Tab-separated table of C-alpha atoms in Angstrom:
chain	number	residue	atom	x	y	z
A	1	UNK	CA	104.033	72.193	114.664
A	2	UNK	CA	105.732	68.810	114.424
A	3	UNK	CA	109.489	68.885	114.568
A	4	UNK	CA	109.927	66.209	111.895
A	5	UNK	CA	112.386	67.634	109.369
A	6	UNK	CA	113.688	66.983	105.912
A	7	UNK	CA	116.880	64.974	105.452
A	8	UNK	CA	120.032	66.951	106.183
A	9	UNK	CA	118.267	69.603	108.309
A	10	UNK	CA	118.459	69.314	112.097
A	11	UNK	CA	115.363	69.705	114.210
A	12	UNK	CA	116.691	72.839	115.903
A	13	UNK	CA	117.805	74.414	112.607
A	14	UNK	CA	114.413	73.745	111.069
A	15	UNK	CA	112.585	75.414	113.979
A	16	UNK	CA	114.717	78.546	113.864
A	17	UNK	CA	114.572	78.743	110.089
A	18	UNK	CA	110.775	78.496	110.036
A	19	UNK	CA	110.533	81.127	112.764
A	20	UNK	CA	112.791	83.372	110.681
A	21	UNK	CA	110.567	82.948	107.617
A	22	UNK	CA	107.602	83.880	109.817
A	23	UNK	CA	109.462	86.987	111.002
A	24	UNK	CA	110.125	88.045	107.417
A	25	UNK	CA	106.451	87.549	106.543
A	26	UNK	CA	105.498	89.534	109.661
A	27	UNK	CA	107.655	92.475	108.483
A	28	UNK	CA	106.239	92.338	104.972
A	29	UNK	CA	102.651	91.984	106.168
A	30	UNK	CA	103.098	94.994	108.432
A	31	UNK	CA	104.455	97.055	105.530
A	32	UNK	CA	101.501	96.124	103.351
A	33	UNK	CA	98.705	97.291	105.653
A	34	UNK	CA	100.229	99.882	108.004
A	35	UNK	CA	99.753	102.419	105.215
A	36	UNK	CA	95.971	102.338	105.833
A	37	UNK	CA	96.375	103.663	109.371
A	38	UNK	CA	98.472	106.679	108.290
A	39	UNK	CA	96.879	107.453	104.934
A	40	UNK	CA	95.411	110.745	106.102
A	41	UNK	CA	98.794	111.872	107.475
A	42	UNK	CA	100.515	111.066	104.196
A	43	UNK	CA	97.850	112.959	102.245
A	44	UNK	CA	98.333	116.060	104.393
A	45	UNK	CA	102.139	115.942	104.375
A	46	UNK	CA	102.539	115.352	100.627
A	47	UNK	CA	99.661	117.677	99.698
A	48	UNK	CA	97.415	115.165	97.923
A	49	UNK	CA	93.811	114.135	98.542
A	50	UNK	CA	93.027	111.080	100.660
A	51	UNK	CA	91.589	109.474	97.531
A	52	UNK	CA	94.856	109.990	95.687
A	53	UNK	CA	96.819	108.700	98.677
A	54	UNK	CA	94.711	105.533	98.433
A	55	UNK	CA	96.616	104.735	95.240
A	56	UNK	CA	99.462	103.678	97.549
A	57	UNK	CA	97.352	100.655	98.533
A	58	UNK	CA	96.554	99.898	94.896
A	59	UNK	CA	100.179	100.261	93.852
A	60	UNK	CA	101.296	97.742	96.464
A	61	UNK	CA	98.617	95.220	95.427
A	62	UNK	CA	99.571	95.604	91.755
A	63	UNK	CA	103.217	95.114	92.726
A	64	UNK	CA	102.310	91.774	94.386
A	65	UNK	CA	100.016	90.596	91.575
A	66	UNK	CA	102.289	91.365	88.648
A	67	UNK	CA	105.726	92.223	90.010
A	68	UNK	CA	106.009	89.102	92.178
A	69	UNK	CA	105.674	86.569	89.324
A	70	UNK	CA	107.870	88.698	87.041
A	71	UNK	CA	110.656	88.884	89.621
A	72	UNK	CA	110.290	85.189	90.357
A	73	UNK	CA	110.629	84.401	86.655
A	74	UNK	CA	113.704	86.616	86.384
A	75	UNK	CA	115.396	84.978	89.377
A	76	UNK	CA	114.206	81.384	88.898
A	77	UNK	CA	117.727	79.948	88.790
A	78	UNK	CA	118.941	81.642	91.961
A	79	UNK	CA	119.200	79.490	95.103
A	80	UNK	CA	116.124	80.057	97.238
A	81	UNK	CA	118.115	81.098	100.323
A	82	UNK	CA	119.999	83.693	98.267
A	83	UNK	CA	116.713	84.925	96.858
A	84	UNK	CA	115.291	85.338	100.377
A	85	UNK	CA	118.032	87.613	101.637
A	86	UNK	CA	118.232	89.580	98.393
A	87	UNK	CA	114.474	90.139	98.565
A	88	UNK	CA	114.717	91.366	102.137
A	89	UNK	CA	117.620	93.682	101.234
A	90	UNK	CA	115.568	95.290	98.447
A	91	UNK	CA	112.519	95.386	100.728
A	92	UNK	CA	114.559	97.382	103.283
A	93	UNK	CA	115.821	99.728	100.536
A	94	UNK	CA	112.290	100.298	99.267
A	95	UNK	CA	111.049	101.234	102.709
A	96	UNK	CA	114.054	103.520	103.287
A	97	UNK	CA	112.988	105.256	100.067
A	98	UNK	CA	109.503	105.609	101.577
A	99	UNK	CA	110.923	107.160	104.754
A	100	UNK	CA	112.756	109.868	102.808
A	101	UNK	CA	110.244	110.362	99.980
A	102	UNK	CA	109.588	114.072	99.557
A	103	UNK	CA	107.129	113.678	96.677
A	104	UNK	CA	104.087	111.453	96.249
A	105	UNK	CA	105.526	109.918	93.052
A	106	UNK	CA	108.582	108.637	94.931
A	107	UNK	CA	106.422	107.090	97.639
A	108	UNK	CA	104.237	105.489	94.978
A	109	UNK	CA	107.345	103.968	93.343
A	110	UNK	CA	108.513	102.672	96.715
A	111	UNK	CA	105.153	100.934	97.211
A	112	UNK	CA	105.321	99.252	93.785
A	113	UNK	CA	108.848	98.001	94.544
A	114	UNK	CA	108.027	96.672	98.001
A	115	UNK	CA	104.797	95.101	96.714
A	116	UNK	CA	106.711	93.189	94.052
A	117	UNK	CA	109.194	92.050	96.695
A	118	UNK	CA	106.270	90.946	98.883
A	119	UNK	CA	105.141	88.525	96.164
A	120	UNK	CA	108.684	87.318	95.516
A	121	UNK	CA	109.488	86.761	99.187
A	122	UNK	CA	106.274	84.912	100.066
A	123	UNK	CA	106.705	82.566	97.121
A	124	UNK	CA	110.351	81.845	97.942
A	125	UNK	CA	109.619	81.527	101.673
A	126	UNK	CA	106.888	78.950	101.013
A	127	UNK	CA	109.243	76.961	98.785
A	128	UNK	CA	111.988	77.030	101.434
A	129	UNK	CA	109.554	76.212	104.246
A	130	UNK	CA	108.243	73.185	102.327
A	131	UNK	CA	111.830	71.977	101.849
A	132	UNK	CA	112.732	72.283	105.528
A	133	UNK	CA	110.371	69.508	106.634
A	134	UNK	CA	109.201	66.114	105.454
A	135	UNK	CA	106.420	65.967	102.876
A	136	UNK	CA	103.847	65.133	105.556
A	137	UNK	CA	104.495	68.440	107.369
A	138	UNK	CA	104.586	70.881	104.459
A	139	UNK	CA	101.203	72.417	105.275
A	140	UNK	CA	102.343	73.317	108.782
A	141	UNK	CA	105.564	74.791	107.389
A	142	UNK	CA	103.720	76.931	104.859
A	143	UNK	CA	101.362	78.037	107.650
A	144	UNK	CA	104.348	79.507	109.495
A	145	UNK	CA	104.859	81.910	106.568
A	146	UNK	CA	101.232	82.935	106.264
A	147	UNK	CA	100.946	82.960	110.030
A	148	UNK	CA	103.536	85.752	110.086
A	149	UNK	CA	101.275	87.816	107.829
A	150	UNK	CA	98.213	86.997	109.937
A	151	UNK	CA	99.952	88.021	113.152
A	152	UNK	CA	101.080	91.260	111.526
A	153	UNK	CA	97.439	92.286	111.131
A	154	UNK	CA	96.843	91.739	114.859
A	155	UNK	CA	100.098	93.189	116.251
A	156	UNK	CA	102.265	94.839	113.608
A	157	UNK	CA	99.675	97.008	111.881
A	158	UNK	CA	98.051	98.397	115.084
A	159	UNK	CA	101.462	99.162	116.609
A	160	UNK	CA	102.725	100.717	113.384
A	161	UNK	CA	99.578	102.827	113.147
A	162	UNK	CA	100.004	103.957	116.747
A	163	UNK	CA	103.624	104.958	116.090
A	164	UNK	CA	102.661	106.718	112.867
A	165	UNK	CA	99.808	108.647	114.459
A	166	UNK	CA	101.948	109.615	117.487
A	167	UNK	CA	105.308	110.435	115.869
A	168	UNK	CA	104.586	110.816	112.166
A	169	UNK	CA	103.891	108.494	109.250
A	170	UNK	CA	107.567	108.202	108.358
A	171	UNK	CA	108.248	106.685	111.779
A	172	UNK	CA	105.907	103.821	110.881
A	173	UNK	CA	108.121	102.992	107.924
A	174	UNK	CA	111.232	103.276	110.085
A	175	UNK	CA	109.713	100.544	112.214
A	176	UNK	CA	109.204	98.426	109.108
A	177	UNK	CA	112.848	98.964	108.131
A	178	UNK	CA	113.962	97.750	111.567
A	179	UNK	CA	111.774	94.633	111.271
A	180	UNK	CA	113.154	93.984	107.800
A	181	UNK	CA	116.731	94.316	109.042
A	182	UNK	CA	116.081	91.830	111.855
A	183	UNK	CA	114.586	89.390	109.346
A	184	UNK	CA	117.559	89.854	106.998
A	185	UNK	CA	120.148	89.142	109.693
A	186	UNK	CA	118.168	86.152	110.937
A	187	UNK	CA	117.886	84.773	107.391
A	188	UNK	CA	121.635	85.030	106.799
A	189	UNK	CA	122.382	83.292	110.095
A	190	UNK	CA	119.592	80.742	110.547
A	191	UNK	CA	118.112	79.697	107.194
A	192	UNK	CA	120.052	76.834	105.553
A	193	UNK	CA	120.474	76.218	101.846
A	194	UNK	CA	117.710	73.877	100.727
A	195	UNK	CA	116.158	72.742	97.506
A	196	UNK	CA	113.134	74.548	96.124
A	197	UNK	CA	109.708	73.202	95.181
A	198	UNK	CA	110.466	73.126	91.479
A	199	UNK	CA	113.146	72.246	88.978
A	200	UNK	CA	114.459	73.470	85.640
A	201	UNK	CA	114.584	76.897	84.064
A	202	UNK	CA	111.826	79.404	83.442
A	203	UNK	CA	110.376	77.616	80.420
A	204	UNK	CA	110.170	74.282	82.188
A	205	UNK	CA	108.658	75.803	85.326
A	206	UNK	CA	106.149	77.945	83.437
A	207	UNK	CA	104.889	74.871	81.557
A	208	UNK	CA	103.845	73.301	84.843
A	209	UNK	CA	102.986	76.459	86.844
A	210	UNK	CA	100.462	77.593	84.203
A	211	UNK	CA	99.003	74.139	83.603
A	212	UNK	CA	95.170	74.028	83.554
A	213	UNK	CA	95.064	72.146	86.885
A	214	UNK	CA	97.045	74.939	88.591
A	215	UNK	CA	95.006	77.707	86.949
A	216	UNK	CA	91.821	75.973	88.135
A	217	UNK	CA	93.141	75.970	91.696
A	218	UNK	CA	94.197	79.621	91.432
A	219	UNK	CA	90.790	80.556	90.060
A	220	UNK	CA	89.087	78.832	92.974
A	221	UNK	CA	91.341	80.726	95.398
A	222	UNK	CA	90.508	83.985	93.650
A	223	UNK	CA	86.785	83.340	94.173
A	224	UNK	CA	87.246	82.350	97.827
A	225	UNK	CA	89.310	85.424	98.710
A	226	UNK	CA	87.306	87.713	96.434
A	227	UNK	CA	84.103	86.708	98.133
A	228	UNK	CA	85.529	87.364	101.566
A	229	UNK	CA	86.913	90.807	100.709
A	230	UNK	CA	83.638	91.823	99.119
A	231	UNK	CA	82.368	91.918	102.690
A	232	UNK	CA	85.559	92.506	104.680
A	233	UNK	CA	86.410	95.753	102.849
A	234	UNK	CA	83.186	97.275	104.183
A	235	UNK	CA	83.028	95.446	107.499
A	236	UNK	CA	83.528	98.589	109.629
A	237	UNK	CA	80.634	100.525	108.063
A	238	UNK	CA	78.485	97.364	108.231
A	239	UNK	CA	79.127	97.091	111.964
A	240	UNK	CA	78.320	100.756	112.467
A	241	UNK	CA	75.212	101.009	110.287
A	242	UNK	CA	73.659	97.523	110.574
A	243	UNK	CA	74.916	96.104	113.872
A	244	UNK	CA	74.638	99.523	115.508
A	245	UNK	CA	78.029	99.716	117.220
A	246	UNK	CA	80.716	102.362	116.906
A	247	UNK	CA	84.022	103.706	118.153
A	248	UNK	CA	86.108	101.269	120.172
A	249	UNK	CA	83.517	98.532	119.801
A	250	UNK	CA	84.188	98.344	116.062
A	251	UNK	CA	87.901	97.909	116.792
A	252	UNK	CA	87.047	95.144	119.275
A	253	UNK	CA	85.016	93.262	116.681
A	254	UNK	CA	87.809	93.670	114.111
A	255	UNK	CA	90.233	92.349	116.742
A	256	UNK	CA	88.021	89.273	117.181
A	257	UNK	CA	88.276	88.677	113.456
A	258	UNK	CA	92.053	89.288	113.414
A	259	UNK	CA	92.829	86.947	116.310
A	260	UNK	CA	90.592	84.248	114.827
A	261	UNK	CA	92.378	84.665	111.490
A	262	UNK	CA	95.803	84.211	113.095
A	263	UNK	CA	94.674	81.120	115.023
A	264	UNK	CA	92.977	79.737	111.930
A	265	UNK	CA	96.088	80.183	109.791
A	266	UNK	CA	98.279	78.094	112.112
A	267	UNK	CA	95.575	75.480	112.669
A	268	UNK	CA	94.955	75.410	108.933
A	269	UNK	CA	98.478	74.150	108.383
A	270	UNK	CA	97.734	71.010	110.370
A	271	UNK	CA	94.503	70.408	108.470
A	272	UNK	CA	96.317	71.005	105.162
A	273	UNK	CA	98.722	68.193	105.968
A	274	UNK	CA	95.837	65.838	106.761
A	275	UNK	CA	93.799	66.667	103.664
A	276	UNK	CA	94.200	70.005	101.919
A	277	UNK	CA	91.333	69.448	99.478
A	278	UNK	CA	88.866	68.550	102.221
A	279	UNK	CA	90.016	71.544	104.265
A	280	UNK	CA	89.231	73.883	101.345
A	281	UNK	CA	85.806	72.327	100.857
A	282	UNK	CA	84.802	72.457	104.526
A	283	UNK	CA	86.199	75.997	104.802
A	284	UNK	CA	84.137	77.094	101.809
A	285	UNK	CA	80.950	75.680	103.365
A	286	UNK	CA	81.635	77.451	106.682
A	287	UNK	CA	82.269	80.709	104.810
A	288	UNK	CA	78.848	80.472	103.159
A	289	UNK	CA	77.199	79.797	106.531
A	290	UNK	CA	79.088	82.607	108.330
A	291	UNK	CA	78.353	85.182	105.630
A	292	UNK	CA	74.720	84.075	105.522
A	293	UNK	CA	74.528	84.555	109.282
A	294	UNK	CA	75.918	88.074	108.980
A	295	UNK	CA	73.280	88.917	106.399
A	296	UNK	CA	70.379	87.430	108.381
A	297	UNK	CA	71.326	88.430	111.953
A	298	UNK	CA	73.502	91.510	111.313
A	299	UNK	CA	71.637	93.546	113.923
A	300	UNK	CA	72.506	91.163	116.779
A	301	UNK	CA	75.946	92.117	118.106
A	302	UNK	CA	76.587	88.840	119.984
A	303	UNK	CA	75.720	86.639	117.032
A	304	UNK	CA	77.721	88.884	114.697
A	305	UNK	CA	80.750	88.432	116.950
A	306	UNK	CA	80.359	84.640	116.743
A	307	UNK	CA	79.941	84.775	112.962
A	308	UNK	CA	83.086	86.908	112.626
A	309	UNK	CA	85.054	84.446	114.756
A	310	UNK	CA	83.910	81.532	112.570
A	311	UNK	CA	84.673	83.506	109.421
A	312	UNK	CA	88.141	84.478	110.655
A	313	UNK	CA	89.031	80.916	111.602
A	314	UNK	CA	88.269	79.441	108.189
A	315	UNK	CA	88.764	82.502	105.992
A	316	UNK	CA	92.536	82.518	106.428
A	317	UNK	CA	92.679	78.951	107.699
A	318	UNK	CA	92.187	77.758	104.116
A	319	UNK	CA	95.162	79.726	102.780
A	320	UNK	CA	97.856	77.128	103.704
A	321	UNK	CA	95.752	74.447	101.967
A	322	UNK	CA	95.327	76.653	98.915
A	323	UNK	CA	99.059	77.368	98.718
A	324	UNK	CA	99.983	73.746	99.312
A	325	UNK	CA	97.630	72.583	96.581
A	326	UNK	CA	99.006	75.137	94.129
A	327	UNK	CA	102.608	74.086	94.796
A	328	UNK	CA	101.756	70.370	94.668
A	329	UNK	CA	99.708	70.640	91.458
A	330	UNK	CA	102.516	72.576	89.789
A	331	UNK	CA	105.012	69.782	90.476
A	332	UNK	CA	108.340	70.812	88.866
A	333	UNK	CA	106.957	74.360	88.497
A	334	UNK	CA	106.430	74.790	92.238
A	335	UNK	CA	108.849	77.696	92.744
A	336	UNK	CA	107.060	79.873	90.179
A	337	UNK	CA	103.603	78.668	91.195
A	338	UNK	CA	104.241	79.594	94.834
A	339	UNK	CA	104.248	83.257	93.799
A	340	UNK	CA	101.102	82.890	91.674
A	341	UNK	CA	99.142	82.027	94.813
A	342	UNK	CA	99.867	85.488	96.260
A	343	UNK	CA	98.887	87.034	92.928
A	344	UNK	CA	95.547	85.224	92.896
A	345	UNK	CA	94.856	86.245	96.498
A	346	UNK	CA	95.540	89.922	95.769
A	347	UNK	CA	93.562	89.822	92.529
A	348	UNK	CA	90.687	88.422	94.588
A	349	UNK	CA	91.088	91.174	97.153
A	350	UNK	CA	91.022	93.871	94.464
A	351	UNK	CA	88.032	92.347	92.671
A	352	UNK	CA	86.188	91.760	95.942
A	353	UNK	CA	86.665	95.360	97.032
A	354	UNK	CA	85.325	96.578	93.676
A	355	UNK	CA	82.273	94.292	93.834
A	356	UNK	CA	81.639	95.318	97.418
A	357	UNK	CA	81.792	98.963	96.393
A	358	UNK	CA	79.238	98.312	93.670
A	359	UNK	CA	76.971	96.505	96.141
A	360	UNK	CA	77.134	99.412	98.601
A	361	UNK	CA	76.418	101.978	95.893
A	362	UNK	CA	73.513	99.986	94.460
A	363	UNK	CA	71.814	98.533	97.539
A	364	UNK	CA	73.502	99.849	100.683
A	365	UNK	CA	76.046	98.364	103.072
A	366	UNK	CA	73.512	95.925	104.547
A	367	UNK	CA	73.546	93.940	101.264
A	368	UNK	CA	77.330	93.428	101.183
A	369	UNK	CA	77.316	90.076	103.063
A	370	UNK	CA	74.773	88.758	100.539
A	371	UNK	CA	77.030	89.692	97.607
A	372	UNK	CA	79.965	88.000	99.384
A	373	UNK	CA	77.826	84.923	100.107
A	374	UNK	CA	76.867	84.577	96.427
A	375	UNK	CA	80.515	84.632	95.321
A	376	UNK	CA	81.524	82.028	97.913
A	377	UNK	CA	78.526	79.902	96.933
A	378	UNK	CA	79.626	80.065	93.289
A	379	UNK	CA	83.082	78.926	94.456
A	380	UNK	CA	81.648	75.854	96.210
A	381	UNK	CA	81.248	73.572	93.152
A	382	UNK	CA	84.665	74.708	91.913
A	383	UNK	CA	86.226	73.869	95.283
A	384	UNK	CA	84.546	70.451	95.214
A	385	UNK	CA	85.774	69.795	91.683
A	386	UNK	CA	89.416	70.634	92.504
A	387	UNK	CA	89.490	67.559	94.773
A	388	UNK	CA	89.938	65.490	91.613
A	389	UNK	CA	92.862	67.424	90.164
A	390	UNK	CA	95.869	65.139	89.815
A	391	UNK	CA	99.239	65.990	91.344
A	392	UNK	CA	101.907	65.335	88.696
A	393	UNK	CA	104.662	62.823	89.312
A	394	UNK	CA	108.236	64.100	89.123
A	395	UNK	CA	110.335	60.958	89.065
A	396	UNK	CA	113.549	62.872	89.612
A	397	UNK	CA	112.244	64.210	92.896
A	398	UNK	CA	110.165	61.257	94.059
A	399	UNK	CA	110.738	60.429	97.678
A	400	UNK	CA	112.465	63.754	98.384
A	401	UNK	CA	111.258	66.602	100.600
A	402	UNK	CA	109.826	68.220	97.485
A	403	UNK	CA	107.640	65.277	96.558
A	404	UNK	CA	103.887	65.484	96.709
A	405	UNK	CA	102.598	65.233	100.266
A	406	UNK	CA	100.577	62.285	101.487
A	407	UNK	CA	97.729	64.400	102.790
A	408	UNK	CA	94.738	62.540	101.450
A	409	UNK	CA	94.526	64.444	98.196
A	410	UNK	CA	92.931	62.429	95.414
A	411	UNK	CA	94.032	61.393	91.976
A	412	UNK	CA	91.557	61.343	89.122
A	413	UNK	CA	90.271	57.965	90.190
A	414	UNK	CA	89.732	59.055	93.781
A	415	UNK	CA	92.538	56.925	95.274
A	416	UNK	CA	94.823	58.498	97.870
A	417	UNK	CA	98.017	59.947	96.412
A	418	UNK	CA	101.085	58.760	98.294
A	419	UNK	CA	104.133	60.937	98.618
A	420	UNK	CA	106.595	60.384	95.820
A	421	UNK	CA	104.225	58.228	93.851
């Protein structure tokens, strides 16, 4: 990304700080999904069914969706740098609890705690990242945070699963603790004190963070991610039953999707800075096309691979634009709103998985891409309409690193919105 930085932050310090935020997100992203690869081991060790063990995934998602905003509200007056290292310290403690949990209830509690910290950390990290660079580079900075999560799905989760399957599920969480400790030390040493994306206390922030314009953007994001996870949740059985591949080939196709997602996330930051609204709209169109292709040519392995690559590139490539729009539309409520983005994403994931399950039960796995396509198609007019949402002016912060970015987003009359205007 560009090395242009915010006033008072050196180029080198900004680079290291953004890399540190990415490392923290990598640790947290690994913790979120590594559980899937060792779920059967946990079920056997703690004497519960695999279905019951699946509640560990649900607990984490609920922690993000509800715990993240609650913790953000409770800590709204803390400096963002302080909040980052406190969040990582609690994240480490929660995963230590998971390592030593002798009962399923304790492990469930650990997942709720770490899920809530996930939401808190990602929101604070996005606010700090946006303050480390000039307004014109905020999308790229936010992409560093979400890029850490994307890379965790390609590297962290497979490695954690391998460790867990080879040594034991607790060893996977030991690895997460080590990653968290590295991120904590790096944060204390390398991340400077910067301003957040909002101002005022909880009441003032909530007024702006829950404004109709922000809720409209969050609702659009929920549809976009919900549509994707309607299909993604059942992608493996779709590849096996419809495309006709199995074993290692399924993993290879999932790797194609994962690598494309990581690349798309970082590239999406650049496009977010140029025009976040247009990036969301184009991404939505490509999603409809890619999901339609999966539905129509699902039996052709080569074409499916190409469709997955296109889906991966835009599916997570739109996330930096979504987060940047949420923060910008919230104006003085940006710190609180930054956490709401993660809540909307996880609500979309949960809803998408449920809808996908219904589609499979009613019509079979071959119809899942069609259900996902319909949801993304419904999102299309909403995505188009959000182009006209106005970014509020905060005169106290105009011209600062926290001002609205000049990325081609439109005001109500369609004119470009200049930074600090």
